[in-house]
Tab-separated table of C-alpha atoms and ligand atoms in Angstrom:
chain	number	residue	atom	x	y	z
H	193	MET	CA	-32.396	-151.068	-11.476
H	194	ALA	CA	-31.293	-147.810	-9.732
H	195	GLN	CA	-30.504	-149.517	-6.413
H	196	SER	CA	-28.263	-151.978	-7.995
H	197	ILE	CA	-25.802	-149.230	-9.044
H	198	HIS	CA	-23.112	-148.632	-6.419
H	199	LYS	CA	-21.314	-145.188	-6.578
H	200	PRO	CA	-19.066	-143.663	-4.160
H	201	ALA	CA	-20.892	-141.340	-1.730
H	202	THR	CA	-18.438	-138.545	-2.496
H	203	GLN	CA	-19.373	-138.660	-6.319
H	204	ARG	CA	-21.895	-135.950	-7.244
H	205	TYR	CA	-24.185	-135.903	-10.398
H	206	ALA	CA	-25.513	-132.747	-11.868
H	207	LEU	CA	-28.086	-132.115	-14.639
H	208	VAL	CA	-27.795	-128.748	-16.415
H	209	THR	CA	-30.544	-127.615	-18.861
H	210	GLY	CA	-29.417	-125.558	-21.951
H	211	GLY	CA	-25.934	-126.681	-21.619
H	212	ASN	CA	-25.023	-126.482	-25.016
H	213	LYS	CA	-23.769	-122.610	-25.076
H	214	GLY	CA	-23.515	-119.418	-23.109
H	215	ILE	CA	-23.901	-119.553	-19.399
H	216	GLY	CA	-25.136	-122.964	-19.310
H	217	PHE	CA	-22.038	-124.447	-21.141
H	218	GLU	CA	-19.842	-122.628	-18.671
H	219	ILE	CA	-21.837	-124.092	-15.721
H	220	CYS	CA	-21.271	-127.486	-17.036
H	221	ARG	CA	-17.616	-126.790	-17.490
H	222	GLN	CA	-17.014	-125.277	-14.271
H	223	LEU	CA	-19.085	-128.144	-12.416
H	224	ALA	CA	-17.081	-130.788	-14.388
H	225	SER	CA	-13.689	-129.118	-13.407
H	226	GLU	CA	-14.793	-129.652	-9.650
H	227	GLY	CA	-15.145	-133.266	-10.252
H	228	VAL	CA	-18.914	-133.428	-10.419
H	229	THR	CA	-20.334	-135.768	-13.214
H	230	VAL	CA	-22.308	-133.493	-15.448
H	231	LEU	CA	-25.186	-134.485	-17.679
H	232	LEU	CA	-25.096	-131.673	-20.127
H	233	THR	CA	-28.446	-131.528	-21.886
H	234	ALA	CA	-29.616	-129.572	-24.823
H	235	ARG	CA	-32.785	-129.447	-26.902
H	236	SER	CA	-30.636	-129.975	-30.129
H	237	GLU	CA	-28.998	-133.348	-30.218
H	238	LYS	CA	-26.415	-131.937	-32.712
H	239	ARG	CA	-25.697	-128.777	-30.721
H	240	GLY	CA	-25.333	-130.926	-27.630
H	241	ILE	CA	-22.879	-133.198	-29.003
H	242	GLU	CA	-20.946	-130.361	-30.322
H	243	ALA	CA	-20.740	-128.913	-26.908
H	244	GLN	CA	-19.777	-132.129	-25.486
H	245	GLU	CA	-16.904	-132.312	-28.032
H	246	ARG	CA	-15.688	-128.811	-27.069
H	247	LEU	CA	-15.512	-129.762	-23.480
H	248	LYS	CA	-13.148	-132.616	-24.379
H	249	GLU	CA	-10.684	-129.950	-25.452
H	250	TYR	CA	-10.566	-129.003	-21.714
H	251	GLY	CA	-9.675	-132.507	-20.719
H	252	LEU	CA	-13.213	-133.052	-19.149
H	253	SER	CA	-14.607	-135.788	-21.321
H	254	ASP	CA	-14.532	-138.227	-18.327
H	255	ASN	CA	-16.916	-136.054	-16.340
H	256	ILE	CA	-19.353	-135.022	-19.252
H	257	VAL	CA	-22.292	-137.043	-20.438
H	258	PHE	CA	-24.817	-135.697	-22.818
H	259	HIS	CA	-28.557	-136.339	-23.272
H	260	GLN	CA	-31.166	-134.480	-25.256
H	261	LEU	CA	-33.625	-132.452	-23.243
H	262	ASP	CA	-36.154	-130.031	-24.642
H	263	VAL	CA	-37.782	-128.440	-21.469
H	264	LEU	CA	-40.874	-127.916	-23.205
H	265	GLU	CA	-41.431	-131.411	-24.174
H	266	PRO	CA	-43.070	-133.944	-21.566
H	267	SER	CA	-41.704	-137.127	-23.554
H	268	SER	CA	-38.228	-135.606	-23.725
H	269	VAL	CA	-38.298	-134.748	-19.854
H	270	ALA	CA	-39.416	-138.286	-19.154
H	271	ALA	CA	-36.538	-139.783	-21.383
H	272	VAL	CA	-33.906	-137.904	-19.476
H	273	VAL	CA	-35.407	-138.876	-16.018
H	274	GLU	CA	-35.262	-142.485	-17.131
H	275	PHE	CA	-31.706	-141.979	-18.330
H	276	VAL	CA	-30.685	-140.355	-14.816
H	277	GLN	CA	-32.143	-143.166	-13.050
H	278	THR	CA	-30.486	-145.817	-15.145
H	279	LYS	CA	-27.141	-144.225	-15.395
H	280	PHE	CA	-26.633	-142.399	-12.131
H	281	GLY	CA	-29.264	-143.940	-9.859
H	282	ARG	CA	-29.894	-140.635	-8.251
H	283	LEU	CA	-29.298	-136.767	-8.641
H	284	ASP	CA	-27.287	-134.349	-6.455
H	285	ILE	CA	-27.591	-130.926	-8.524
H	286	LEU	CA	-30.095	-129.675	-10.793
H	287	VAL	CA	-29.264	-126.549	-12.613
H	288	ASN	CA	-32.537	-124.962	-14.463
H	289	ASN	CA	-30.638	-122.651	-16.817
H	290	ALA	CA	-32.336	-122.911	-20.095
H	291	GLY	CA	-34.076	-119.731	-21.020
H	292	VAL	CA	-35.285	-117.303	-23.910
H	293	PHE	CA	-36.377	-113.542	-24.005
H	294	GLY	CA	-39.105	-114.432	-26.417
H	295	ILE	CA	-38.803	-111.173	-28.284
H	296	LYS	CA	-38.040	-109.844	-31.899
H	297	LEU	CA	-35.263	-107.394	-31.944
H	298	GLU	CA	-34.902	-105.267	-35.072
H	299	GLY	CA	-32.265	-102.625	-36.121
H	300	ASP	CA	-29.798	-101.484	-33.559
H	301	VAL	CA	-29.405	-104.132	-31.038
H	302	SER	CA	-28.210	-101.626	-28.272
H	303	ILE	CA	-31.731	-101.037	-27.510
H	304	LEU	CA	-31.777	-104.259	-25.358
H	305	GLN	CA	-28.883	-103.101	-23.381
H	306	GLU	CA	-30.560	-99.825	-22.961
H	307	VAL	CA	-33.778	-101.417	-21.719
H	308	ILE	CA	-31.959	-103.663	-19.406
H	309	GLU	CA	-29.808	-101.216	-17.877
H	310	ARG	CA	-32.689	-98.736	-17.195
H	311	ASP	CA	-34.834	-101.453	-15.653
H	312	ALA	CA	-31.950	-102.664	-13.483
H	313	SER	CA	-31.210	-98.901	-12.439
H	314	VAL	CA	-34.659	-98.703	-11.016
H	315	LEU	CA	-33.511	-101.403	-8.355
H	316	TYR	CA	-30.761	-99.040	-7.094
H	317	GLU	CA	-33.120	-96.114	-7.347
H	318	ALA	CA	-30.353	-94.496	-9.481
H	319	ALA	CA	-32.989	-93.542	-12.106
H	320	GLY	CA	-36.485	-91.933	-12.372
H	321	GLY	CA	-38.419	-94.717	-13.998
H	322	THR	CA	-38.756	-98.112	-15.554
H	323	SER	CA	-38.053	-98.710	-19.451
H	324	GLU	CA	-41.777	-98.215	-19.934
H	325	GLU	CA	-41.394	-94.421	-18.934
H	326	VAL	CA	-38.433	-93.317	-21.031
H	327	GLU	CA	-37.232	-92.562	-24.516
H	328	PHE	CA	-34.341	-94.327	-25.944
H	329	LYS	CA	-31.414	-93.383	-27.954
H	330	SER	CA	-31.016	-96.533	-29.923
H	331	SER	CA	-33.343	-96.741	-32.969
H	332	GLY	CA	-33.792	-100.378	-32.423
H	333	THR	CA	-37.203	-102.032	-31.708
H	334	ILE	CA	-38.124	-104.873	-29.437
H	335	THR	CA	-41.429	-106.455	-30.057
H	336	GLN	CA	-43.375	-109.341	-28.651
H	337	THR	CA	-46.291	-111.210	-29.922
H	338	PHE	CA	-48.512	-113.274	-27.543
H	339	GLU	CA	-47.108	-116.416	-28.973
H	340	ASP	CA	-43.382	-115.279	-28.402
H	341	GLY	CA	-44.666	-114.173	-24.838
H	342	GLU	CA	-46.242	-117.623	-24.022
H	343	HIS	CA	-43.257	-119.394	-25.250
H	344	CYS	CA	-40.972	-117.380	-22.992
H	345	VAL	CA	-43.316	-118.019	-20.039
H	346	ARG	CA	-43.665	-121.881	-20.714
H	347	THR	CA	-39.572	-122.131	-21.207
H	348	ASN	CA	-38.705	-119.878	-18.419
H	349	TYR	CA	-41.312	-120.752	-15.802
H	350	TYR	CA	-43.086	-123.978	-16.359
H	351	GLY	CA	-39.890	-125.586	-18.006
H	352	PRO	CA	-37.872	-125.337	-14.639
H	353	LYS	CA	-41.051	-126.350	-12.989
H	354	ARG	CA	-41.640	-129.632	-15.112
H	355	ILE	CA	-38.030	-130.594	-14.794
H	356	THR	CA	-37.991	-130.131	-10.894
H	357	GLU	CA	-41.115	-132.205	-10.434
H	358	ALA	CA	-39.946	-134.850	-12.758
H	359	LEU	CA	-36.470	-135.320	-11.093
H	360	ILE	CA	-37.497	-134.419	-7.347
H	361	HIS	CA	-37.533	-138.376	-6.473
H	362	LEU	CA	-34.055	-138.646	-7.849
H	363	LEU	CA	-33.026	-135.650	-5.831
H	364	GLN	CA	-34.568	-137.116	-2.784
H	365	LEU	CA	-32.006	-139.928	-2.999
H	366	SER	CA	-29.021	-137.458	-2.757
H	367	ASP	CA	-27.529	-136.944	0.824
H	368	SER	CA	-27.137	-133.411	-0.133
H	369	PRO	CA	-29.523	-132.094	-2.903
H	370	ARG	CA	-29.092	-128.739	-4.599
H	371	ILE	CA	-31.299	-126.717	-7.225
H	372	VAL	CA	-30.278	-123.782	-8.797
H	373	ASN	CA	-32.721	-121.794	-10.904
H	374	VAL	CA	-31.069	-119.385	-13.189
H	375	SER	CA	-33.152	-116.301	-12.845
H	376	SER	CA	-32.832	-112.549	-13.626
H	377	THR	CA	-32.742	-109.041	-11.864
H	378	MET	CA	-35.635	-108.344	-14.436
H	379	GLY	CA	-37.821	-110.663	-12.219
H	380	ASN	CA	-37.342	-108.462	-9.334
H	381	LEU	CA	-40.572	-107.320	-7.942
H	382	LYS	CA	-39.730	-103.657	-8.055
H	383	ILE	CA	-39.772	-104.058	-11.735
H	384	LEU	CA	-42.951	-105.977	-11.934
H	385	SER	CA	-45.317	-102.948	-12.027
H	386	ASN	CA	-48.596	-104.815	-11.318
H	387	GLU	CA	-49.621	-104.239	-7.611
H	388	TRP	CA	-51.614	-107.325	-7.305
H	389	ALA	CA	-49.102	-109.682	-8.704
H	390	LYS	CA	-46.306	-107.918	-6.534
H	391	GLY	CA	-48.669	-108.401	-3.387
H	392	VAL	CA	-49.126	-112.183	-4.261
H	393	LEU	CA	-45.391	-112.767	-4.952
H	394	SER	CA	-44.127	-110.971	-1.883
H	395	ASP	CA	-46.257	-112.447	0.727
H	396	GLU	CA	-43.697	-115.034	1.800
H	397	GLU	CA	-46.071	-116.516	4.481
H	398	SER	CA	-49.001	-117.406	2.301
H	399	LEU	CA	-47.261	-117.891	-1.252
H	400	THR	CA	-48.054	-121.273	-2.867
H	401	GLU	CA	-47.128	-122.882	-6.165
H	402	ASP	CA	-50.940	-122.433	-6.964
H	403	LYS	CA	-50.751	-118.871	-6.169
H	404	VAL	CA	-47.527	-118.415	-8.449
H	405	ASP	CA	-49.425	-120.112	-11.395
H	406	GLU	CA	-52.356	-117.808	-10.875
H	407	VAL	CA	-50.211	-114.776	-11.291
H	408	VAL	CA	-48.712	-116.369	-14.497
H	409	GLN	CA	-52.081	-117.174	-15.693
H	410	GLU	CA	-53.622	-113.701	-15.098
H	411	PHE	CA	-50.559	-112.171	-17.001
H	412	LEU	CA	-51.099	-114.495	-19.878
H	413	ASN	CA	-54.855	-113.613	-20.096
H	414	SER	CA	-54.061	-109.917	-19.982
H	415	PHE	CA	-51.489	-110.260	-22.751
H	416	LYS	CA	-53.900	-112.324	-24.835
H	417	GLU	CA	-56.835	-109.615	-24.541
H	418	GLY	CA	-54.293	-106.721	-25.183
H	419	THR	CA	-54.632	-105.271	-21.746
H	420	LEU	CA	-51.172	-105.340	-20.361
H	421	GLU	CA	-50.680	-101.487	-20.219
H	422	SER	CA	-54.254	-101.059	-18.702
H	423	LYS	CA	-53.743	-103.767	-16.031
H	424	GLN	CA	-50.317	-102.165	-15.162
H	425	TRP	CA	-48.228	-105.193	-16.275
H	426	PRO	CA	-44.739	-104.511	-17.587
H	427	THR	CA	-44.899	-103.857	-21.495
H	428	ARG	CA	-41.219	-104.174	-22.315
H	429	LEU	CA	-39.683	-107.706	-22.047
H	430	SER	CA	-42.995	-108.307	-20.140
H	431	SER	CA	-43.048	-112.086	-20.486
H	432	TYR	CA	-39.374	-112.294	-19.479
H	433	LYS	CA	-40.024	-110.363	-16.280
H	434	VAL	CA	-43.086	-112.109	-15.101
H	435	SER	CA	-41.465	-115.594	-15.960
H	436	LYS	CA	-38.389	-114.857	-13.775
H	437	ALA	CA	-40.519	-113.253	-11.021
H	438	ALA	CA	-42.703	-116.321	-11.045
H	439	LEU	CA	-39.396	-118.635	-11.152
H	440	ASN	CA	-38.225	-116.784	-7.933
H	441	GLY	CA	-41.674	-117.215	-6.155
H	442	TYR	CA	-41.671	-120.971	-7.384
H	443	THR	CA	-38.130	-121.407	-5.883
H	444	ARG	CA	-39.333	-120.201	-2.415
H	445	CYS	CA	-42.405	-122.615	-2.573
H	446	VAL	CA	-40.103	-125.591	-3.292
H	447	ALA	CA	-37.444	-124.429	-0.658
H	448	LYS	CA	-40.222	-124.629	1.928
H	449	LYS	CA	-41.659	-127.787	0.665
H	450	TYR	CA	-38.206	-129.557	0.725
H	451	PRO	CA	-36.468	-128.106	3.861
H	452	SER	CA	-33.581	-130.692	3.556
H	453	PHE	CA	-32.593	-129.313	0.071
H	454	PHE	CA	-30.889	-126.275	-0.931
H	455	ILE	CA	-32.813	-124.420	-3.344
H	456	ASN	CA	-32.052	-121.057	-4.679
H	457	SER	CA	-32.553	-118.773	-7.779
H	458	VAL	CA	-29.783	-116.516	-9.030
H	459	CYS	CA	-29.274	-113.716	-11.393
H	460	PRO	CA	-25.823	-114.378	-12.947
H	461	GLY	CA	-25.462	-110.927	-14.043
H	462	PHE	CA	-25.553	-109.199	-17.430
H	463	ALA	CA	-23.447	-111.443	-19.856
H	464	ARG	CA	-22.239	-111.533	-23.356
H	465	THR	CA	-24.072	-114.472	-24.675
H	466	ASP	CA	-26.569	-115.047	-27.686
H	467	ILE	CA	-29.670	-114.055	-25.708
H	468	THR	CA	-28.271	-110.634	-24.975
H	469	CYS	CA	-26.913	-110.206	-28.482
H	470	ASN	CA	-23.298	-110.529	-26.911
H	471	LEU	CA	-23.715	-107.167	-25.071
H	472	GLY	CA	-23.011	-106.788	-21.278
H	473	PRO	CA	-20.026	-106.398	-19.140
H	474	LEU	CA	-19.620	-109.821	-18.150
H	475	SER	CA	-18.239	-113.004	-19.964
H	476	ALA	CA	-20.255	-116.283	-19.803
H	477	GLU	CA	-17.445	-117.498	-17.632
H	478	GLU	CA	-17.700	-115.068	-15.162
H	479	ALA	CA	-21.596	-115.156	-15.102
H	480	ALA	CA	-21.552	-118.835	-14.479
H	481	GLU	CA	-19.420	-118.454	-11.274
H	482	SER	CA	-22.686	-117.660	-9.009
H	483	PRO	CA	-24.702	-120.533	-10.165
H	484	VAL	CA	-21.712	-122.824	-9.760
H	485	ARG	CA	-21.170	-121.599	-6.321
H	486	LEU	CA	-24.730	-122.263	-5.504
H	487	ALA	CA	-24.627	-125.870	-6.925
H	488	LEU	CA	-21.763	-126.655	-4.774
H	489	LEU	CA	-22.849	-124.997	-1.474
H	490	PRO	CA	-21.593	-126.910	1.792
H	491	ASP	CA	-24.040	-128.257	3.922
H	492	GLY	CA	-25.990	-125.701	6.126
H	493	GLY	CA	-26.126	-123.199	3.358
H	494	PRO	CA	-28.876	-120.818	2.471
H	495	SER	CA	-32.216	-122.013	0.855
H	496	GLY	CA	-35.092	-120.245	-0.660
H	497	LEU	CA	-33.133	-117.146	-1.398
H	498	PHE	CA	-32.683	-115.024	-4.679
H	499	PHE	CA	-29.101	-113.893	-5.376
H	500	TYR	CA	-27.500	-111.386	-7.599
H	501	ARG	CA	-24.382	-113.070	-8.330
H	502	LYS	CA	-22.738	-113.758	-4.981
H	503	GLU	CA	-24.969	-111.507	-3.127
H	504	VAL	CA	-28.282	-112.186	-1.427
H	505	PHE	CA	-30.852	-110.018	-3.226
H	506	TYR	CA	-34.372	-108.888	-2.271
H	507	TYR	CA	-37.380	-110.188	-4.342
E	973	LIG	N1	-26.775	-113.434	-20.344
E	973	LIG	C1	-27.363	-112.763	-19.429
E	973	LIG	O1	-27.082	-111.460	-19.356
E	973	LIG	C2	-28.253	-113.151	-18.421
E	973	LIG	C3	-28.721	-112.268	-17.539
E	973	LIG	C4	-29.791	-112.881	-16.654
E	973	LIG	C5	-30.238	-114.118	-16.575
E	973	LIG	N2	-29.837	-114.962	-17.653
E	973	LIG	C6	-30.297	-116.198	-17.714
E	973	LIG	O2	-29.276	-117.254	-17.910
E	973	LIG	C7	-29.853	-118.414	-18.631
E	973	LIG	C8	-28.927	-118.774	-19.684
E	973	LIG	O3	-28.733	-117.790	-20.580
E	973	LIG	P1	-27.689	-117.465	-21.590
E	973	LIG	O4	-27.235	-116.004	-21.496
E	973	LIG	O5	-26.597	-118.367	-21.491
E	973	LIG	O6	-28.265	-117.323	-23.084
E	973	LIG	P2	-28.038	-118.189	-24.329
E	973	LIG	O7	-26.561	-118.359	-24.584
E	973	LIG	O8	-29.248	-117.781	-25.391
E	973	LIG	O9	-28.402	-119.879	-23.820
E	973	LIG	C9	-29.689	-120.198	-23.555
E	973	LIG	C10	-29.891	-121.626	-23.530
E	973	LIG	O10	-31.059	-122.159	-23.148
E	973	LIG	C11	-31.651	-123.320	-24.352
E	973	LIG	N3	-32.997	-123.405	-24.464
E	973	LIG	C12	-33.621	-122.443	-24.748
E	973	LIG	N4	-35.058	-122.932	-25.019
E	973	LIG	C13	-35.027	-124.161	-24.529
E	973	LIG	C14	-35.683	-125.444	-24.491
E	973	LIG	N5	-36.961	-125.419	-24.807
E	973	LIG	N6	-35.107	-126.592	-23.986
E	973	LIG	C15	-33.863	-126.603	-23.575
E	973	LIG	N7	-33.080	-125.801	-23.764
E	973	LIG	C16	-33.575	-124.405	-24.302
E	973	LIG	C17	-30.717	-122.724	-25.512
E	973	LIG	O11	-30.755	-123.821	-26.315
E	973	LIG	P3	-30.530	-123.457	-28.182
E	973	LIG	O12	-29.083	-123.184	-28.223
E	973	LIG	O13	-31.097	-124.636	-28.686
E	973	LIG	O14	-31.230	-122.228	-28.361
E	973	LIG	C18	-29.459	-122.353	-24.898
E	973	LIG	O15	-28.745	-123.613	-24.665
E	973	LIG	C19	-31.380	-117.951	-19.066
E	973	LIG	O16	-32.160	-118.543	-18.039
E	973	LIG	C20	-31.211	-116.514	-18.984
E	973	LIG	O17	-32.487	-116.012	-18.816
E	973	LIG	C21	-28.905	-114.480	-18.594
């Protein structure tokens, strides 16, 4: 069926996960504005169709198609793969954007900004310690049960992995395949306090998908048995940090496996969306610019790298 569909070679097809709001919605809007046909996906059919309607107000209705996709549900993934195959016959751009923090935030939400900014400052050596080591001004609290943490890892790490594996054969039909994994500076290895995990994930030569899985599994085992602190895993936003560090590791492995693809991960910057309780210096529109730039990379561009917005970042 796919082979019978003729499309001009210049027409590009993209799939964006979590496209109904925030940065994902903006990625859809900006790609469609560039003439890409975008499959906006969302786990909620209602929220996805509402987003598609909002994009019509920008005059982009011809370039936006909607399909339901919950990255946690294998049957939902299978249905979207079938849809892409039938409707487009191939895929040129995959943006794994959907993500969650997997935390419970109570009281003053500015605690989240304090934690994020403190951890990020460690990367630039501007502060004396990670968020585990300091007192905060905000009276708000952040908690995470094992179930929340596991859900976060399943969404942010296993989700992109499942979607990538399911769509790889359709990306292989593209002349110029691109995968963009929306990650976070919170996944930077400097923030990941567990030395063994850092060692595994930073060993570029010997890193494999199985080793990334092993790190994630060790973390989840430790979370379940209540030994995060004693085993030196992060204890604040822990699942988010580990899931994004694993996503960066996975990005490098897949980039190595598919050398003709352009596959990168990117932190879009700290932006005002629902996940951040609308805190942060950037708008969703500004944050979407860097994933969109990587999705539209010209041939010969980089692969297997982690970016902070437009700059190549270290792991
Ligand atoms: N905002 C920031 O400062 C920031 C910084 C660094 C990285 N990021 C990353 O950027 C990405 C987008 O976040 P955002 O800021 O735009 O947050 P957001 O507004 O909360 O959007 C998150 C999106 O992910 C979707 N999602 C969650 N679980 C899903 C699932 N199981 N299946 C499909 N979709 C699912 C949500 O759908 P529902 O509407 O159904 O919940 C929503 O569309 C995330 O990966 C996040 O980690 C954000």
